[in-house]
Coordinates of N, CA and C and ligand atoms in Angstrom, one line a residue:
M1 N 139.6 38.8 68.3 CA 140.2 37.5 68.1 C 139.3 36.4 68.5
Q2 N 138.2 36.7 69.3 CA 137.2 35.7 69.6 C 136.4 35.3 68.4
D3 N 136.6 36.0 67.3 CA 135.9 35.7 66.1 C 136.5 34.5 65.3
I4 N 137.7 34.1 65.7 CA 138.4 33.1 64.9 C 137.5 31.8 64.7
S5 N 137.0 31.4 65.9 CA 136.2 30.2 65.9 C 134.9 30.3 64.9
H6 N 134.3 31.5 65.0 CA 133.2 31.7 64.1 C 133.6 31.8 62.6
H7 N 134.7 32.5 62.4 CA 135.2 32.6 61.0 C 135.5 31.2 60.5
L8 N 136.2 30.4 61.3 CA 136.5 29.0 60.9 C 135.3 28.2 60.5
Q9 N 134.3 28.3 61.4 CA 133.0 27.6 61.0 C 132.4 28.1 59.7
A10 N 132.5 29.4 59.5 CA 131.9 30.0 58.3 C 132.7 29.5 57.1
V11 N 134.0 29.4 57.2 CA 134.9 28.9 56.1 C 134.5 27.4 55.8
L12 N 134.4 26.6 56.9 CA 134.0 25.2 56.7 C 132.7 25.1 56.0
R13 N 131.8 26.0 56.4 CA 130.4 26.0 55.7 C 130.6 26.3 54.2
R14 N 131.4 27.3 53.9 CA 131.6 27.6 52.5 C 132.1 26.4 51.8
M15 N 133.1 25.8 52.4 CA 133.7 24.6 51.7 C 132.7 23.5 51.5
A16 N 131.8 23.3 52.5 CA 130.8 22.2 52.4 C 129.8 22.6 51.3
I17 N 129.4 23.8 51.2 CA 128.4 24.2 50.2 C 129.1 24.1 48.8
A18 N 130.3 24.6 48.7 CA 131.0 24.5 47.4 C 131.1 23.1 46.9
S19 N 131.5 22.2 47.9 CA 131.7 20.8 47.4 C 130.4 20.1 47.1
S20 N 129.3 20.4 47.9 CA 128.0 19.7 47.6 C 127.5 20.2 46.2
Q21 N 127.8 21.5 45.9 CA 127.2 22.0 44.6 C 127.8 21.3 43.4
V22 N 129.0 20.7 43.6 CA 129.6 20.0 42.4 C 129.7 18.5 42.7
G23 N 128.9 18.0 43.7 CA 128.8 16.6 44.0 C 130.1 16.0 44.6
R24 N 130.9 16.9 45.2 CA 132.1 16.3 45.9 C 131.8 16.1 47.4
D25 N 132.6 15.2 48.0 CA 132.5 15.0 49.4 C 133.4 16.0 50.1
A26 N 132.9 16.8 51.0 CA 133.6 17.9 51.7 C 134.8 17.3 52.5
A27 N 134.7 16.0 52.9 CA 135.8 15.4 53.6 C 137.1 15.2 52.7
D28 N 136.9 15.3 51.4 CA 138.1 15.2 50.5 C 138.8 16.5 50.4
I29 N 138.4 17.5 51.0 CA 139.1 18.8 50.9 C 139.6 19.3 52.3
Q30 N 140.9 19.5 52.3 CA 141.5 19.8 53.6 C 141.6 21.4 53.7
L31 N 141.3 21.9 54.9 CA 141.5 23.3 55.1 C 142.8 23.6 55.8
L32 N 143.6 24.4 55.1 CA 144.9 24.8 55.6 C 144.7 26.3 56.1
A33 N 144.9 26.5 57.4 CA 144.7 27.9 57.9 C 146.0 28.6 57.8
V34 N 146.0 29.7 57.0 CA 147.2 30.4 56.7 C 147.4 31.5 57.8
S35 N 148.4 31.2 58.7 CA 148.6 32.0 59.9 C 149.7 33.0 59.8
K36 N 150.3 33.2 58.6 CA 151.4 34.1 58.5 C 151.0 35.5 59.1
T37 N 152.0 36.1 59.8 CA 151.9 37.4 60.5 C 150.9 37.4 61.7
M38 N 150.2 36.2 61.9 CA 149.3 36.2 63.0 C 150.0 35.7 64.3
P39 N 149.6 36.2 65.5 CA 150.2 35.8 66.7 C 149.9 34.4 67.1
I40 N 150.7 33.8 68.0 CA 150.6 32.5 68.5 C 149.2 32.3 69.1
A41 N 148.7 33.3 69.8 CA 147.4 33.2 70.4 C 146.3 32.9 69.4
A42 N 146.4 33.5 68.2 CA 145.4 33.2 67.2 C 145.5 31.8 66.7
I43 N 146.7 31.2 66.6 CA 146.8 29.8 66.2 C 146.2 28.9 67.2
V44 N 146.5 29.2 68.5 CA 145.9 28.4 69.6 C 144.4 28.5 69.6
E45 N 143.9 29.7 69.3 CA 142.4 29.8 69.2 C 141.8 28.9 68.1
A46 N 142.5 29.0 66.9 CA 142.0 28.1 65.8 C 142.2 26.6 66.2
Y47 N 143.2 26.3 66.9 CA 143.4 24.9 67.3 C 142.3 24.5 68.2
E48 N 141.9 25.4 69.2 CA 140.9 25.0 70.1 C 139.5 24.9 69.4
A49 N 139.4 25.5 68.3 CA 138.2 25.4 67.5 C 138.2 24.2 66.5
G50 N 139.3 23.4 66.6 CA 139.4 22.2 65.9 C 140.3 22.2 64.7
Q51 N 141.0 23.3 64.4 CA 141.9 23.4 63.2 C 143.2 22.7 63.5
R52 N 143.7 21.9 62.6 CA 145.0 21.2 62.8 C 146.1 21.5 61.8
H53 N 145.7 21.9 60.6 CA 146.7 22.2 59.6 C 146.9 23.7 59.4
F54 N 148.2 24.1 59.5 CA 148.5 25.6 59.4 C 149.6 25.8 58.4
G55 N 149.4 26.9 57.7 CA 150.3 27.3 56.6 C 151.1 28.6 57.0
E56 N 152.4 28.6 56.7 CA 153.2 29.8 57.0 C 154.0 30.1 55.8
N57 N 154.4 31.4 55.6 CA 155.1 31.8 54.4 C 156.6 32.1 54.7
Y58 N 156.9 32.5 56.0 CA 158.2 33.0 56.3 C 158.9 32.1 57.3
V59 N 160.0 31.5 56.9 CA 160.6 30.4 57.6 C 160.9 30.8 59.0
Q60 N 161.6 32.0 59.2 CA 162.0 32.3 60.6 C 160.8 32.5 61.5
E61 N 159.8 33.2 61.0 CA 158.6 33.4 61.8 C 157.9 32.1 62.1
A62 N 157.9 31.2 61.1 CA 157.2 29.9 61.3 C 157.9 29.1 62.3
V63 N 159.2 29.0 62.3 CA 160.0 28.2 63.2 C 159.7 28.6 64.6
E64 N 159.7 29.9 64.9 CA 159.4 30.4 66.2 C 158.0 29.8 66.7
K65 N 157.0 29.9 65.8 CA 155.7 29.4 66.2 C 155.7 27.9 66.4
I66 N 156.4 27.2 65.5 CA 156.4 25.7 65.6 C 157.0 25.3 66.9
N67 N 158.1 25.9 67.2 CA 158.8 25.6 68.5 C 157.9 25.9 69.7
A68 N 157.2 27.1 69.7 CA 156.4 27.5 70.8 C 155.2 26.6 71.0
L69 N 154.7 26.0 69.9 CA 153.5 25.2 69.9 C 153.8 23.7 69.8
A70 N 155.1 23.3 70.1 CA 155.5 21.9 69.8 C 154.7 20.9 70.6
D71 N 154.0 21.3 71.7 CA 153.2 20.3 72.4 C 151.8 20.1 71.8
L72 N 151.4 20.9 70.8 CA 150.1 20.6 70.2 C 150.3 19.8 68.9
P73 N 149.3 18.9 68.6 CA 149.5 18.0 67.5 C 149.1 18.7 66.2
L74 N 150.0 19.7 65.7 CA 149.7 20.5 64.6 C 150.5 20.0 63.4
T75 N 150.0 20.2 62.2 CA 150.7 19.9 60.9 C 151.0 21.2 60.3
W76 N 152.3 21.4 60.0 CA 152.8 22.7 59.5 C 153.2 22.6 58.0
H77 N 152.7 23.5 57.3 CA 152.9 23.6 55.8 C 153.7 24.9 55.5
L78 N 154.8 24.8 54.8 CA 155.4 26.0 54.3 C 154.8 26.3 52.9
I79 N 154.3 27.5 52.7 CA 153.6 27.8 51.5 C 154.3 29.0 50.8
G80 N 155.3 29.5 51.4 CA 156.1 30.7 50.8 C 157.4 30.2 50.2
P81 N 158.0 31.1 49.5 CA 159.2 30.7 48.7 C 160.3 30.2 49.7
L82 N 161.1 29.3 49.2 CA 162.2 28.6 50.0 C 163.5 28.8 49.3
Q83 N 164.4 29.5 49.9 CA 165.8 29.6 49.4 C 166.7 28.4 50.0
S84 N 167.7 28.1 49.2 CA 168.5 26.9 49.6 C 169.2 27.1 51.0
N85 N 169.5 28.3 51.4 CA 170.1 28.4 52.7 C 169.2 28.2 53.9
K86 N 167.9 27.9 53.6 CA 166.9 27.7 54.7 C 166.4 26.3 54.7
T87 N 166.9 25.4 53.7 CA 166.3 24.1 53.6 C 166.5 23.2 54.9
A88 N 167.6 23.4 55.5 CA 167.9 22.5 56.7 C 166.9 22.8 57.8
V89 N 166.6 24.0 58.1 CA 165.7 24.3 59.2 C 164.3 23.9 58.8
V90 N 164.0 24.0 57.5 CA 162.6 23.6 57.0 C 162.5 22.1 57.1
A91 N 163.5 21.4 56.7 CA 163.5 19.9 56.8 C 163.3 19.4 58.2
A92 N 163.8 20.2 59.2 CA 163.8 19.8 60.6 C 162.4 20.2 61.2
H93 N 161.7 21.1 60.7 CA 160.5 21.6 61.4 C 159.1 21.3 60.7
F94 N 159.1 21.3 59.4 CA 157.8 21.3 58.7 C 157.4 19.8 58.3
H95 N 156.1 19.7 58.1 CA 155.6 18.4 57.5 C 155.4 18.4 56.0
W96 N 155.1 19.6 55.5 CA 154.8 19.8 54.1 C 155.5 21.1 53.6
V97 N 156.0 21.0 52.3 CA 156.4 22.2 51.6 C 155.6 22.3 50.3
H98 N 154.9 23.4 50.1 CA 154.1 23.5 48.9 C 154.8 24.2 47.7
S99 N 155.9 24.8 48.0 CA 156.5 25.8 47.1 C 157.7 25.3 46.4
I100 N 157.8 24.0 46.0 CA 159.0 23.5 45.3 C 158.9 23.9 43.9
E101 N 160.0 24.6 43.4 CA 160.0 25.0 42.0 C 161.2 24.6 41.3
R102 N 162.2 24.0 42.0 CA 163.4 23.5 41.3 C 163.9 22.3 42.1
L103 N 164.7 21.5 41.3 CA 165.2 20.2 41.9 C 166.1 20.4 43.0
K104 N 167.0 21.4 42.9 CA 168.0 21.6 44.0 C 167.4 21.7 45.4
I105 N 166.3 22.4 45.5 CA 165.6 22.5 46.8 C 165.1 21.2 47.3
A106 N 164.5 20.4 46.4 CA 163.9 19.1 46.8 C 165.1 18.2 47.2
Q107 N 166.2 18.2 46.4 CA 167.3 17.4 46.8 C 167.9 17.7 48.2
R108 N 168.0 19.0 48.4 CA 168.5 19.4 49.7 C 167.6 19.0 50.9
L109 N 166.3 19.2 50.7 CA 165.3 18.8 51.7 C 165.4 17.3 52.0
S110 N 165.5 16.5 50.9 CA 165.6 15.0 51.1 C 166.9 14.7 51.8
A111 N 168.0 15.3 51.4 CA 169.3 15.0 52.1 C 169.3 15.4 53.6
Q112 N 168.5 16.5 53.9 CA 168.6 17.0 55.2 C 167.5 16.5 56.1
R113 N 166.5 15.8 55.6 CA 165.4 15.3 56.4 C 165.9 14.2 57.3
A114 N 165.8 14.3 58.6 CA 166.3 13.3 59.6 C 165.5 12.0 59.4
T115 N 166.3 10.9 59.6 CA 165.7 9.6 59.4 C 164.7 9.2 60.5
D116 N 164.7 9.9 61.6 CA 163.7 9.6 62.6 C 162.4 10.4 62.4
L117 N 162.3 11.2 61.4 CA 161.1 11.9 61.0 C 160.5 11.2 59.8
P118 N 159.2 11.3 59.7 CA 158.6 10.7 58.4 C 159.1 11.6 57.2
P119 N 159.0 11.0 56.0 CA 159.4 11.8 54.8 C 158.6 13.1 54.7
L120 N 159.3 14.1 54.2 CA 158.6 15.4 54.0 C 157.7 15.4 52.8
N121 N 156.5 15.9 53.0 CA 155.5 15.9 51.9 C 155.8 17.2 51.0
L122 N 155.9 17.0 49.7 CA 156.2 18.1 48.8 C 155.1 18.3 47.8
C123 N 154.8 19.6 47.4 CA 154.1 19.9 46.2 C 154.9 20.8 45.4
I124 N 154.8 20.6 44.1 CA 155.4 21.5 43.1 C 154.5 22.7 42.8
Q125 N 155.1 23.9 43.0 CA 154.3 25.1 42.7 C 154.5 25.4 41.2
V126 N 153.3 25.5 40.5 CA 153.3 25.6 39.1 C 153.0 27.0 38.7
N127 N 153.7 27.5 37.7 CA 153.5 28.8 37.2 C 152.7 28.6 35.9
I128 N 151.4 28.6 36.0 CA 150.6 28.3 34.8 C 150.2 29.6 34.0
D129 N 150.0 30.7 34.8 CA 149.4 31.8 34.1 C 150.2 33.1 34.1
D130 N 151.4 33.0 34.6 CA 152.1 34.3 34.8 C 153.6 34.1 34.2
E131 N 153.7 34.4 33.0 CA 155.0 34.3 32.3 C 156.1 35.2 33.0
D132 N 155.7 36.3 33.5 CA 156.7 37.2 34.1 C 157.2 36.9 35.5
S133 N 156.3 36.2 36.2 CA 156.6 35.9 37.6 C 157.8 34.9 37.7
K134 N 158.6 35.0 38.7 CA 159.7 34.0 38.9 C 159.2 32.9 39.7
S135 N 158.0 33.0 40.3 CA 157.5 32.0 41.2 C 156.9 30.8 40.5
G136 N 157.3 29.6 40.8 CA 156.7 28.4 40.3 C 157.5 27.9 39.1
C137 N 157.3 26.6 38.9 CA 157.9 25.9 37.8 C 157.1 26.0 36.6
H138 N 157.7 26.3 35.4 CA 156.9 26.5 34.2 C 156.4 25.1 33.7
V139 N 155.3 25.1 33.1 CA 154.6 23.9 32.8 C 155.5 23.0 31.9
S140 N 156.3 23.6 31.0 CA 157.1 22.7 30.2 C 158.2 22.0 30.9
D141 N 158.5 22.5 32.2 CA 159.6 21.8 33.0 C 159.1 20.9 34.0
I142 N 157.7 20.8 34.1 CA 157.2 20.0 35.2 C 157.5 18.5 35.2
E143 N 157.3 17.9 34.0 CA 157.5 16.5 33.9 C 158.9 16.0 34.3
A144 N 159.9 16.8 33.8 CA 161.2 16.4 34.2 C 161.4 16.6 35.7
L145 N 160.9 17.6 36.3 CA 161.0 17.9 37.7 C 160.3 16.8 38.5
V146 N 159.2 16.4 38.1 CA 158.5 15.3 38.8 C 159.3 14.0 38.8
K147 N 159.8 13.7 37.6 CA 160.6 12.4 37.5 C 161.9 12.5 38.3
A148 N 162.4 13.7 38.5 CA 163.7 13.8 39.2 C 163.4 13.7 40.7
I149 N 162.2 14.2 41.2 CA 161.9 14.2 42.6 C 161.5 12.8 43.1
L150 N 160.8 12.0 42.2 CA 160.3 10.8 42.6 C 161.3 9.8 43.3
P151 N 162.5 9.7 42.8 CA 163.4 8.7 43.5 C 164.0 9.3 44.8
L152 N 163.9 10.5 45.1 CA 164.5 11.1 46.3 C 163.9 10.3 47.6
P153 N 164.8 9.9 48.5 CA 164.4 8.9 49.5 C 163.6 9.6 50.7
R154 N 163.9 10.8 51.0 CA 163.3 11.3 52.2 C 162.2 12.4 52.0
V155 N 161.7 12.4 50.8 CA 160.6 13.3 50.5 C 159.5 12.5 49.7
I156 N 158.3 12.9 49.8 CA 157.2 12.3 49.0 C 156.5 13.3 48.2
L157 N 156.4 13.1 46.9 CA 155.8 14.1 46.0 C 154.3 13.9 46.1
R158 N 153.6 14.9 46.7 CA 152.2 14.7 47.0 C 151.3 15.4 46.0
G159 N 151.8 16.4 45.2 CA 150.9 17.0 44.2 C 151.4 18.4 43.7
L160 N 150.5 19.2 43.4 CA 150.8 20.5 42.7 C 150.1 21.6 43.5
M161 N 150.7 22.8 43.4 CA 150.2 24.0 44.1 C 150.2 25.1 43.1
I162 N 149.2 26.0 43.2 CA 149.2 27.2 42.3 C 148.7 28.4 43.1
I163 N 149.2 29.6 42.7 CA 148.7 30.9 43.2 C 148.4 31.6 41.9
P164 N 147.2 31.5 41.4 CA 146.9 32.2 40.1 C 146.8 33.7 40.3
K165 N 146.9 34.4 39.2 CA 146.6 35.8 39.2 C 145.1 36.0 39.6
A166 N 144.8 37.1 40.3 CA 143.5 37.3 40.8 C 142.5 37.2 39.6
G167 N 141.4 36.4 39.8 CA 140.4 36.3 38.8 C 140.6 35.3 37.7
N168 N 141.8 34.7 37.7 CA 142.0 33.7 36.7 C 141.6 32.3 37.2
E169 N 140.3 32.1 37.2 CA 139.9 30.8 37.8 C 140.1 29.6 36.8
V170 N 140.3 29.9 35.5 CA 140.6 28.8 34.6 C 141.9 28.1 35.0
A171 N 142.8 28.8 35.7 CA 144.0 28.2 36.1 C 143.8 27.0 37.0
F172 N 142.7 27.0 37.8 CA 142.4 25.9 38.7 C 142.1 24.6 37.8
Q173 N 141.3 24.8 36.8 CA 141.0 23.6 35.9 C 142.3 23.2 35.2
Q174 N 143.2 24.1 34.8 CA 144.4 23.8 34.1 C 145.3 22.9 35.1
L175 N 145.3 23.3 36.4 CA 146.1 22.5 37.3 C 145.6 21.1 37.5
T176 N 144.3 21.0 37.5 CA 143.7 19.6 37.6 C 144.0 18.8 36.4
A177 N 143.9 19.4 35.2 CA 144.3 18.7 33.9 C 145.8 18.4 33.9
L178 N 146.6 19.2 34.5 CA 148.0 18.9 34.5 C 148.3 17.7 35.3
R179 N 147.7 17.6 36.5 CA 147.8 16.4 37.3 C 147.4 15.2 36.6
Q180 N 146.3 15.2 35.9 CA 145.9 14.1 35.1 C 146.9 13.7 34.0
H181 N 147.4 14.7 33.4 CA 148.4 14.5 32.3 C 149.6 13.8 32.9
L182 N 150.1 14.3 34.0 CA 151.3 13.7 34.6 C 151.0 12.2 35.0
L183 N 149.9 12.0 35.6 CA 149.5 10.6 36.0 C 149.5 9.7 34.7
A184 N 149.0 10.2 33.6 CA 148.9 9.4 32.4 C 150.2 9.2 31.8
T185 N 151.2 10.1 31.9 CA 152.4 10.0 31.2 C 153.6 9.4 32.0
I186 N 153.5 9.4 33.4 CA 154.6 8.9 34.2 C 154.0 7.7 35.0
P187 N 154.4 6.5 34.5 CA 153.8 5.3 35.1 C 154.1 5.1 36.6
T188 N 155.3 5.6 37.0 CA 155.6 5.4 38.4 C 155.0 6.4 39.3
L189 N 154.2 7.3 38.8 CA 153.5 8.3 39.6 C 152.2 7.6 40.1
D190 N 152.0 7.5 41.4 CA 150.9 6.8 42.0 C 149.8 7.8 42.4
A191 N 148.6 7.7 41.8 CA 147.5 8.7 42.0 C 147.1 8.7 43.4
A192 N 147.3 7.6 44.2 CA 146.9 7.6 45.6 C 147.9 8.4 46.5
V193 N 149.1 8.6 46.0 CA 150.1 9.4 46.7 C 150.2 10.8 46.2
F194 N 150.2 10.9 44.9 CA 150.2 12.2 44.2 C 148.8 12.7 44.1
D195 N 148.2 13.0 45.3 CA 146.7 13.2 45.4 C 146.3 14.6 45.7
T196 N 147.3 15.5 45.7 CA 147.0 16.8 46.3 C 147.0 17.9 45.2
L197 N 145.9 18.7 45.2 CA 145.9 19.9 44.4 C 145.7 21.1 45.4
S198 N 146.8 21.8 45.7 CA 146.7 22.9 46.7 C 146.4 24.2 46.0
M199 N 145.1 24.5 46.0 CA 144.6 25.7 45.3 C 143.4 26.2 45.9
G200 N 143.2 27.6 45.9 CA 142.1 28.2 46.4 C 142.4 29.0 47.7
M201 N 142.0 30.2 47.8 CA 142.3 31.1 49.0 C 141.0 31.7 49.4
S202 N 141.1 32.7 50.3 CA 139.8 33.3 50.9 C 138.9 33.7 49.8
A203 N 139.4 34.3 48.7 CA 138.5 35.0 47.8 C 138.0 34.0 46.7
D204 N 138.7 32.9 46.5 CA 138.3 32.0 45.4 C 138.2 30.5 45.7
M205 N 138.0 30.2 47.0 CA 138.0 28.8 47.3 C 136.9 28.0 46.6
E206 N 135.7 28.7 46.4 CA 134.6 28.0 45.7 C 135.0 27.5 44.3
A207 N 135.6 28.4 43.6 CA 136.0 28.1 42.2 C 137.1 27.0 42.2
A208 N 138.0 27.1 43.2 CA 139.0 26.0 43.3 C 138.4 24.7 43.6
I209 N 137.5 24.7 44.5 CA 136.8 23.4 44.9 C 136.1 22.8 43.7
A210 N 135.4 23.7 43.0 CA 134.6 23.2 41.8 C 135.6 22.6 40.8
A211 N 136.8 23.1 40.7 CA 137.8 22.6 39.7 C 138.5 21.4 40.2
G212 N 138.4 21.0 41.5 CA 139.1 19.8 42.0 C 140.1 20.0 43.1
S213 N 140.1 21.2 43.7 CA 141.1 21.4 44.8 C 140.9 20.3 45.9
T214 N 142.0 19.9 46.5 CA 142.0 19.0 47.6 C 142.5 19.7 48.9
M215 N 143.0 20.9 48.7 CA 143.5 21.6 49.9 C 143.4 23.1 49.6
V216 N 142.6 23.8 50.4 CA 142.4 25.3 50.2 C 143.3 26.0 51.3
R217 N 143.9 27.0 50.9 CA 144.8 27.8 51.8 C 144.2 29.1 52.2
V218 N 143.6 29.2 53.4 CA 142.8 30.3 53.7 C 143.3 31.1 54.9
G219 N 143.6 32.4 54.7 CA 144.1 33.2 55.8 C 143.1 34.2 56.2
T220 N 142.9 35.3 55.4 CA 142.0 36.4 55.8 C 140.7 36.0 56.3
A221 N 140.0 35.0 55.6 CA 138.7 34.7 56.0 C 138.6 34.0 57.4
I222 N 139.8 33.5 57.9 CA 139.8 32.9 59.2 C 140.3 34.0 60.3
F223 N 141.4 34.6 59.9 CA 142.1 35.4 60.9 C 141.9 36.9 60.8
G224 N 141.2 37.3 59.7 CA 141.0 38.7 59.4 C 142.2 39.3 58.6
Q225 N 142.1 40.6 58.3 CA 143.1 41.2 57.5 C 144.5 41.2 58.2
R226 N 145.5 41.0 57.4 CA 146.9 41.0 57.9 C 147.4 42.5 58.0
K227 N 147.9 42.9 59.1 CA 148.3 44.3 59.3 C 149.7 44.5 58.8
Q228 N 150.6 43.6 59.2 CA 152.0 43.8 58.9 C 152.5 42.8 57.7
Q229 N 153.5 43.2 57.1 CA 154.2 42.4 56.1 C 155.5 42.1 56.7
I230 N 155.9 40.8 56.8 CA 157.2 40.5 57.3 C 158.1 40.2 56.1
L231 N 159.3 40.8 56.0 CA 160.2 40.6 54.9 C 161.4 39.8 55.5
E232 N 161.8 38.8 54.7 CA 163.0 38.1 55.2 C 164.2 38.5 54.4
Ligands
PLP301 C1 148.8 34.5 52.2 C2 148.6 33.3 51.3 C3 147.4 32.6 51.3 C4 146.1 33.0 52.1 O1 145.6 34.1 51.4 P1 144.2 34.8 51.9 O2 143.7 35.6 50.8 O3 144.5 35.6 53.1 O4 143.2 33.6 52.2 C5 147.3 31.4 50.6 N1 148.3 30.9 49.9 C6 149.5 31.6 49.9 C7 150.6 31.0 49.1 C8 149.7 32.7 50.6 O5 150.9 33.4 50.6

């Protein structure tokens, strides 16, 4: 586990090289450390190495970690699927949810977000390349979903997220183009707020950065292989 700091530096180097190769500023790309299944000690180690943003997939597991680490100035992102019976606990604990795929979940999060907390940041998960998968909003439904989320008072629509099929790096460019299309067709969508493209993981962060990613979600390259799978 003493490798986490080194791994983190290596990932930041990869991000810096990938961005400079396409003339982007590395400061425009946020690293989200995906700590699912990893122990609290691993998160603390990453924190001590300078990492502040962490991504978790499983609500129950995440809430235990968030509560245990409440004294640290961390930003918590839910990147796994969210069922409606868990929206209240998510609204109470997280700063970001990347996996919005239908209006009902966004409405519940907005209604349940306490007024003494800042609005919850949301990204819509887009199903660009996988017709069979149930994960993500289909492209044809995105515009209506964006328009319906925008007026919700306690959430802020920050952008789009994608988990493409392995090797389908064209999907990253498609997500960038989809953001541009939405900005061009929905006048009330503010590019400075709707500024996030959550895409790229350990194996494909370079391609995602080349295509315009603003947030890469990296687990294995920081924390090593995950041993267990937690099912909710
Ligand atoms: C697990 C996970 C990641 C991190 O994947 P690695 O290949 O370990 O970097 C990123 N995004 C999502 C949605 C995940 O579930």
